[in-house]
Tab-separated table of C-alpha atoms in Angstrom:
chain	number	residue	atom	x	y	z
A	1	MET	CA	123.121	161.710	85.779
A	2	GLU	CA	124.602	164.854	84.203
A	3	ASP	CA	128.174	163.594	84.820
A	4	ASP	CA	127.347	160.266	83.181
A	5	LEU	CA	125.802	162.055	80.194
A	6	SER	CA	128.858	164.320	79.841
A	7	THR	CA	131.204	161.327	79.948
A	8	ALA	CA	129.164	159.545	77.286
A	9	ASP	CA	129.270	162.656	75.065
A	10	GLU	CA	133.051	162.910	75.455
A	11	MET	CA	133.468	159.254	74.518
A	12	ALA	CA	131.247	159.725	71.449
A	13	ASP	CA	133.218	162.809	70.389
A	14	ALA	CA	136.474	160.875	70.727
A	15	VAL	CA	135.121	158.071	68.520
A	16	ILE	CA	133.961	160.594	65.910
A	17	SER	CA	137.336	162.368	65.957
A	18	ARG	CA	139.205	159.105	65.463
A	19	ALA	CA	136.902	158.082	62.650
A	20	ARG	CA	137.345	161.456	60.925
A	21	ALA	CA	141.128	161.329	61.339
A	22	LEU	CA	141.151	157.860	59.787
A	23	ALA	CA	138.905	159.041	56.954
A	24	ASP	CA	141.171	162.053	56.314
A	25	ALA	CA	144.248	159.780	56.235
A	26	LEU	CA	142.566	157.416	53.782
A	27	LEU	CA	141.424	160.349	51.652
A	28	ALA	CA	144.937	161.833	51.598
A	29	ALA	CA	146.450	158.498	50.596
A	30	ALA	CA	143.891	158.042	47.857
A	31	ARG	CA	144.563	161.548	46.578
A	32	ASP	CA	148.310	160.966	46.511
A	33	LYS	CA	147.824	157.810	44.470
A	34	THR	CA	145.375	159.545	42.152
A	35	ASP	CA	147.718	162.520	41.730
A	36	ARG	CA	150.611	160.303	40.757
A	37	GLU	CA	148.557	158.360	38.244
A	38	ALA	CA	146.825	161.391	36.717
A	39	ALA	CA	149.680	163.943	36.844
A	40	SER	CA	150.258	163.802	33.123
A	41	GLU	CA	146.585	164.093	32.188
A	42	HIS	CA	145.278	166.971	34.380
A	43	PRO	CA	146.814	170.373	34.894
A	44	SER	CA	147.879	171.114	38.483
A	45	ASP	CA	145.605	174.155	38.890
A	46	THR	CA	142.524	172.225	37.807
A	47	LEU	CA	143.321	169.471	40.267
A	48	LYS	CA	143.781	171.932	43.105
A	49	THR	CA	140.433	173.587	42.322
A	50	SER	CA	138.676	170.221	42.277
A	51	ARG	CA	140.261	169.205	45.561
A	52	ALA	CA	139.296	172.527	47.199
A	53	ALA	CA	135.687	172.000	46.157
A	54	GLU	CA	135.757	168.490	47.561
A	55	ASP	CA	137.215	169.765	50.863
A	56	ARG	CA	134.529	172.427	51.151
A	57	LEU	CA	131.831	169.787	50.557
A	58	VAL	CA	133.309	167.502	53.225
A	59	LEU	CA	133.566	170.435	55.644
A	60	ARG	CA	129.921	171.407	55.078
A	61	GLU	CA	128.813	167.827	55.623
A	62	ARG	CA	130.810	167.602	58.847
A	63	VAL	CA	129.426	170.913	60.097
A	64	ALA	CA	125.898	169.727	59.322
A	65	ALA	CA	126.559	166.386	61.064
A	66	ASP	CA	127.948	168.211	64.097
A	67	GLN	CA	124.854	170.397	64.250
A	68	ILE	CA	122.563	167.367	64.038
A	69	LEU	CA	124.541	165.722	66.837
A	70	ARG	CA	124.296	168.847	69.010
A	71	ASP	CA	120.540	169.066	68.409
A	72	GLU	CA	120.111	165.391	69.329
A	73	ARG	CA	122.145	165.841	72.488
A	74	ALA	CA	120.143	168.906	73.454
A	75	GLY	CA	116.918	166.932	72.968
A	76	HIS	CA	118.249	164.035	75.023
A	77	THR	CA	119.356	166.403	77.769
A	78	ALA	CA	115.924	168.079	77.900
A	79	LEU	CA	114.179	164.697	77.948
A	80	LEU	CA	116.435	163.406	80.715
A	81	GLN	CA	115.804	166.595	82.677
A	82	LEU	CA	112.039	166.098	82.398
A	83	GLU	CA	112.359	162.466	83.433
A	84	ARG	CA	114.524	163.407	86.385
A	85	GLU	CA	112.060	166.081	87.495
A	86	GLY	CA	109.250	163.529	87.286
A	87	THR	CA	111.308	160.981	89.213
A	88	ASP	CA	112.207	163.538	91.865
A	89	GLN	CA	108.538	164.465	92.227
A	90	ASP	CA	107.529	160.799	92.552
A	91	LEU	CA	110.252	160.248	95.148
A	92	SER	CA	109.076	163.315	97.051
A	93	HIS	CA	105.496	162.027	97.108
A	94	GLU	CA	106.660	158.584	98.203
A	95	ARG	CA	108.740	160.165	100.950
A	96	GLU	CA	105.751	162.193	102.143
A	97	ARG	CA	103.554	159.078	102.190
A	98	SER	CA	106.257	157.158	104.006
A	99	ASP	CA	106.672	159.918	106.594
A	100	HIS	CA	102.899	160.063	107.069
A	101	ALA	CA	102.719	156.279	107.482
A	102	LEU	CA	105.522	156.326	110.040
A	103	ALA	CA	103.860	159.149	111.977
A	104	ALA	CA	100.516	157.309	111.894
A	105	ARG	CA	102.208	154.112	113.037
A	106	ASP	CA	103.904	155.871	115.938
A	107	GLU	CA	100.621	157.501	116.965
A	108	PHE	CA	98.851	154.154	116.646
A	109	MET	CA	101.445	152.403	118.797
A	110	GLY	CA	101.007	155.104	121.431
A	111	ILE	CA	97.223	154.596	121.433
A	112	ILE	CA	97.554	150.806	121.573
A	113	SER	CA	100.077	151.000	124.421
A	114	HIS	CA	97.823	153.390	126.344
A	115	ASP	CA	94.733	151.219	125.854
A	116	LEU	CA	96.481	147.983	126.751
A	117	LEU	CA	97.963	149.614	129.851
A	118	ASN	CA	94.525	150.837	130.928
A	119	ILE	CA	93.054	147.368	130.437
A	120	LEU	CA	95.860	145.719	132.382
A	121	ASN	CA	95.429	148.242	135.211
A	122	ALA	CA	91.712	147.443	135.293
A	123	VAL	CA	92.366	143.697	135.377
A	124	MET	CA	94.887	144.074	138.189
A	125	GLY	CA	92.590	146.409	140.103
A	126	PHE	CA	89.589	144.075	139.935
A	127	ALA	CA	91.789	141.106	140.841
A	128	ALA	CA	93.024	143.008	143.906
A	129	LEU	CA	89.424	143.768	144.915
A	130	ILE	CA	88.539	140.082	144.625
A	131	GLU	CA	91.491	139.160	146.835
A	132	THR	CA	90.522	141.770	149.410
A	133	GLU	CA	86.815	141.034	149.477
A	134	VAL	CA	87.119	137.244	149.460
A	135	SER	CA	89.236	137.462	152.597
A	136	GLY	CA	86.555	139.603	154.293
A	137	ASP	CA	82.882	139.174	154.985
A	138	VAL	CA	81.285	140.169	151.646
A	139	ARG	CA	78.562	138.837	149.442
A	140	VAL	CA	79.451	136.536	146.583
A	141	GLU	CA	77.637	138.818	144.121
A	142	ARG	CA	80.312	141.508	144.448
A	143	VAL	CA	83.063	139.010	143.713
A	144	VAL	CA	81.150	137.764	140.670
A	145	THR	CA	80.748	141.383	139.489
A	146	HIS	CA	84.488	141.962	139.669
A	147	ALA	CA	85.126	138.688	137.846
A	148	ARG	CA	82.794	139.771	135.037
A	149	ARG	CA	84.621	143.062	134.764
A	150	ILE	CA	87.889	141.180	134.411
A	151	GLN	CA	86.331	139.098	131.667
A	152	ARG	CA	85.162	142.220	129.826
A	153	SER	CA	88.614	143.780	130.127
A	154	GLY	CA	90.184	140.556	128.878
A	155	GLY	CA	87.764	140.562	125.958
A	156	ARG	CA	88.787	144.093	125.008
A	157	MET	CA	92.448	143.125	125.197
A	158	ARG	CA	91.804	140.044	123.066
A	159	ARG	CA	90.079	142.180	120.420
A	160	LEU	CA	93.010	144.601	120.297
A	161	VAL	CA	95.530	141.801	119.963
A	162	GLY	CA	93.292	140.094	117.381
A	163	ASP	CA	93.227	143.278	115.309
A	164	LEU	CA	97.016	143.432	115.417
A	165	VAL	CA	97.233	139.801	114.267
A	166	ASP	CA	94.765	140.473	111.441
A	167	VAL	CA	96.729	143.511	110.251
A	168	ALA	CA	99.936	141.462	110.231
A	169	SER	CA	98.151	138.735	108.225
A	170	ILE	CA	96.778	141.300	105.768
A	171	GLU	CA	100.201	142.855	105.219
A	172	ALA	CA	101.637	139.375	104.594
A	173	GLY	CA	98.807	138.564	102.164
A	174	MET	CA	97.631	135.728	104.397
A	175	LEU	CA	94.257	136.900	105.749
A	176	ALA	CA	92.191	133.715	106.056
A	177	VAL	CA	88.711	133.794	104.490
A	178	THR	CA	87.062	130.359	104.494
A	179	ARG	CA	83.718	130.424	102.716
A	180	ALA	CA	80.817	128.063	103.139
A	181	VAL	CA	77.194	128.277	101.998
A	182	GLY	CA	74.991	129.711	104.724
A	183	ASN	CA	72.301	132.176	105.756
A	184	VAL	CA	73.518	135.739	106.380
A	185	ALA	CA	70.353	136.531	108.351
A	186	GLU	CA	71.563	134.282	111.158
A	187	VAL	CA	74.802	136.262	111.433
A	188	VAL	CA	72.886	139.545	111.480
A	189	THR	CA	70.632	138.243	114.262
A	190	GLU	CA	73.659	137.140	116.283
A	191	THR	CA	75.203	140.612	115.883
A	192	ILE	CA	72.045	142.334	117.124
A	193	GLU	CA	71.846	140.018	120.137
A	194	THR	CA	75.509	140.624	120.944
A	195	PHE	CA	75.200	144.418	121.028
A	196	GLN	CA	71.643	144.854	122.292
A	197	ALA	CA	72.696	145.320	125.934
A	198	GLN	CA	75.472	147.754	125.013
A	199	ALA	CA	73.119	149.774	122.837
A	200	SER	CA	70.462	149.965	125.560
A	201	SER	CA	72.965	151.092	128.184
A	202	SER	CA	74.123	153.837	125.772
A	203	GLY	CA	70.583	155.034	125.106
A	204	VAL	CA	70.642	153.749	121.527
A	205	SER	CA	67.897	151.741	119.843
A	206	LEU	CA	69.339	148.825	117.853
A	207	ALA	CA	67.259	146.939	115.299
A	208	ALA	CA	67.577	144.781	112.192
A	209	GLU	CA	65.650	145.039	108.920
A	210	ILE	CA	65.975	141.779	107.008
A	211	VAL	CA	64.220	142.055	103.643
A	212	ALA	CA	63.105	138.560	102.675
A	213	PRO	CA	63.747	136.430	100.812
A	214	LEU	CA	67.517	136.201	101.192
A	215	PRO	CA	69.135	133.441	99.112
A	216	PRO	CA	71.946	131.287	100.533
A	217	ALA	CA	75.388	132.780	100.031
A	218	ALA	CA	78.993	131.571	100.226
A	219	PHE	CA	80.779	133.492	102.994
A	220	ASP	CA	82.976	133.109	106.055
A	221	PRO	CA	80.559	133.337	109.029
A	222	ALA	CA	83.237	134.343	111.547
A	223	ARG	CA	84.655	137.037	109.249
A	224	LEU	CA	81.200	138.369	108.339
A	225	LEU	CA	80.375	138.557	112.042
A	226	GLN	CA	83.654	140.434	112.580
A	227	VAL	CA	82.720	143.024	109.936
A	228	LEU	CA	79.206	143.493	111.326
A	229	CYS	CA	80.508	143.759	114.887
A	230	ASN	CA	83.034	146.420	113.848
A	231	LEU	CA	80.418	148.495	112.052
A	232	VAL	CA	77.654	148.116	114.638
A	233	SER	CA	80.059	148.832	117.515
A	234	ASN	CA	81.230	152.015	115.778
A	235	ALA	CA	77.647	153.063	115.034
A	236	ILE	CA	76.711	152.728	118.716
A	237	LYS	CA	79.848	154.525	119.933
A	238	PHE	CA	79.305	157.490	117.617
A	239	SER	CA	75.546	157.861	118.261
A	240	ALA	CA	74.594	160.090	121.168
A	241	ALA	CA	71.513	159.192	123.240
A	242	PRO	CA	68.763	159.028	122.243
A	243	GLY	CA	70.005	157.456	119.034
A	244	THR	CA	69.107	154.762	116.533
A	245	VAL	CA	71.235	152.150	114.779
A	246	THR	CA	69.678	150.014	112.053
A	247	VAL	CA	71.157	147.025	110.227
A	248	ARG	CA	69.376	146.504	106.892
A	249	VAL	CA	70.028	143.446	104.709
A	250	GLU	CA	68.534	142.776	101.282
A	251	ARG	CA	69.277	141.221	97.936
A	252	LEU	CA	70.387	143.604	95.175
A	253	ASP	CA	70.898	141.971	91.766
A	254	ASN	CA	73.653	139.371	92.189
A	255	SER	CA	74.753	140.347	95.674
A	256	ILE	CA	73.519	140.756	99.224
A	257	ALA	CA	73.734	144.348	100.447
A	258	PHE	CA	74.249	145.415	104.075
A	259	ARG	CA	73.560	148.935	105.346
A	260	ILE	CA	74.439	149.916	108.924
A	261	SER	CA	72.904	153.331	109.625
A	262	ASP	CA	73.282	155.541	112.698
A	263	THR	CA	72.082	158.915	113.912
A	264	GLY	CA	75.524	160.171	114.916
A	265	GLU	CA	77.265	163.424	114.138
A	266	GLY	CA	78.239	162.393	110.616
A	267	ILE	CA	81.526	162.169	108.736
A	268	PRO	CA	83.097	164.968	106.642
A	269	ALA	CA	83.038	164.270	102.909
A	270	ASP	CA	86.831	164.352	102.648
A	271	LYS	CA	87.076	161.522	105.204
A	272	LEU	CA	84.630	159.069	103.626
A	273	GLU	CA	87.396	157.196	101.790
A	274	THR	CA	90.382	157.686	104.089
A	275	ILE	CA	88.566	156.264	107.132
A	276	PHE	CA	89.109	152.806	105.608
A	277	ASP	CA	92.901	153.248	105.696
A	278	ARG	CA	95.123	151.934	108.474
A	279	PHE	CA	95.423	153.944	111.701
A	280	VAL	CA	93.000	156.633	110.481
A	281	GLN	CA	90.653	158.277	112.986
A	282	LEU	CA	88.109	161.015	112.484
A	283	ALA	CA	89.794	163.290	115.005
A	284	PRO	CA	93.234	163.331	116.637
A	285	ASN	CA	93.406	161.712	120.060
A	286	ASP	CA	89.978	160.112	119.608
A	287	ARG	CA	89.968	157.375	122.245
A	288	ARG	CA	86.929	155.569	120.841
A	289	GLY	CA	89.054	153.443	118.519
A	290	VAL	CA	92.544	152.744	117.220
A	291	GLY	CA	91.867	153.067	113.494
A	292	LEU	CA	92.010	149.386	112.540
A	293	GLY	CA	88.418	148.120	112.538
A	294	LEU	CA	87.345	149.712	109.251
A	295	TYR	CA	90.610	148.800	107.552
A	296	ILE	CA	90.250	145.142	108.571
A	297	SER	CA	86.568	145.177	107.562
A	298	LYS	CA	87.482	146.528	104.128
A	299	CYS	CA	90.061	143.769	103.618
A	300	ILE	CA	87.584	141.069	104.708
A	301	VAL	CA	84.880	142.374	102.347
A	302	HIS	CA	87.383	142.569	99.485
A	303	GLY	CA	88.481	139.026	100.349
A	304	HIS	CA	84.895	137.945	99.673
A	305	GLY	CA	84.894	139.783	96.334
A	306	GLY	CA	82.584	142.527	97.614
A	307	ARG	CA	82.931	146.267	98.094
A	308	ILE	CA	82.525	148.610	101.059
A	309	TRP	CA	81.885	152.331	101.304
A	310	ALA	CA	80.392	155.018	103.539
A	311	GLU	CA	77.688	157.636	103.084
A	312	SER	CA	77.120	160.491	105.504
A	313	THR	CA	75.499	163.848	106.135
A	314	ILE	CA	76.945	166.073	108.830
A	315	GLY	CA	74.513	166.385	111.734
A	316	GLU	CA	72.253	163.588	110.476
A	317	GLY	CA	74.315	160.426	110.722
A	318	SER	CA	76.228	157.914	108.620
A	319	THR	CA	75.588	154.694	106.754
A	320	PHE	CA	78.255	152.073	106.152
A	321	CYS	CA	77.469	149.796	103.232
A	322	PHE	CA	79.038	146.623	101.929
A	323	THR	CA	78.106	143.832	99.560
A	324	LEU	CA	78.713	140.097	99.306
A	325	PRO	CA	78.435	138.630	95.802
A	326	LEU	CA	76.194	135.621	95.325
């Protein structure tokens, strides 16, 4: 940038020099003509004095013009320097964000690879047990148990792959949200029924608080269920036994508000916003998630025109809230 500015200054100086040389030549020619025409009317000394005064005036004007030009160039240089410093700072911040995103992506890919490998190992192990036990004298119940375990492992794998597909759709601006008028209470009830067994086995009490009346709303049932499942699953995972998870739904003004509360360890205040970013986890190497559920939930809620946020007190638990506009 400095080289370009210096070249531009040199070109401007050359133009000014040529213009001044041309002006001096024209002035000299005009003076010669005037001298020849007025030689008999004005004494030579008087003419020389007049010309000297004119030359001093021109010189002062040129010096003043040069000073104005130098001041303008100095101002431009200072302004360009400030702009360059600001640009360099912006580029540095962008580079830091890019490096952080790349590091998070690499860590995420490591977690995903590890989890998928564990699931595949489980599937292969249970399949081997079925092969071994079917060929021997065993009860059918044990084979059915192994088959159910394979189904659960396949379900976990499907959820992971589904999250990856959703993230790709979000990044491409193609996340599908198909709304239809329905009753959100039915989706809440389905969520509670889905996770009741998991909550009980983890020593967590799971309940719903549906504050009637709830008006019909336009929403995507499958996507709303996905958001509730993400939040309820997290609430159960992060609540130690004996714990409590409550899903409260009520109408607030022109929206329906959802509050999923748990009695877990809580979330630090500086994490309450970043936990909704991609690949973000509360602690490094936390194997209870891959950092996509909250990000996908946020995008689904925003796709409905709602908002999502978290509230928490360390040692007392957390509440994840989101709204759907009516």
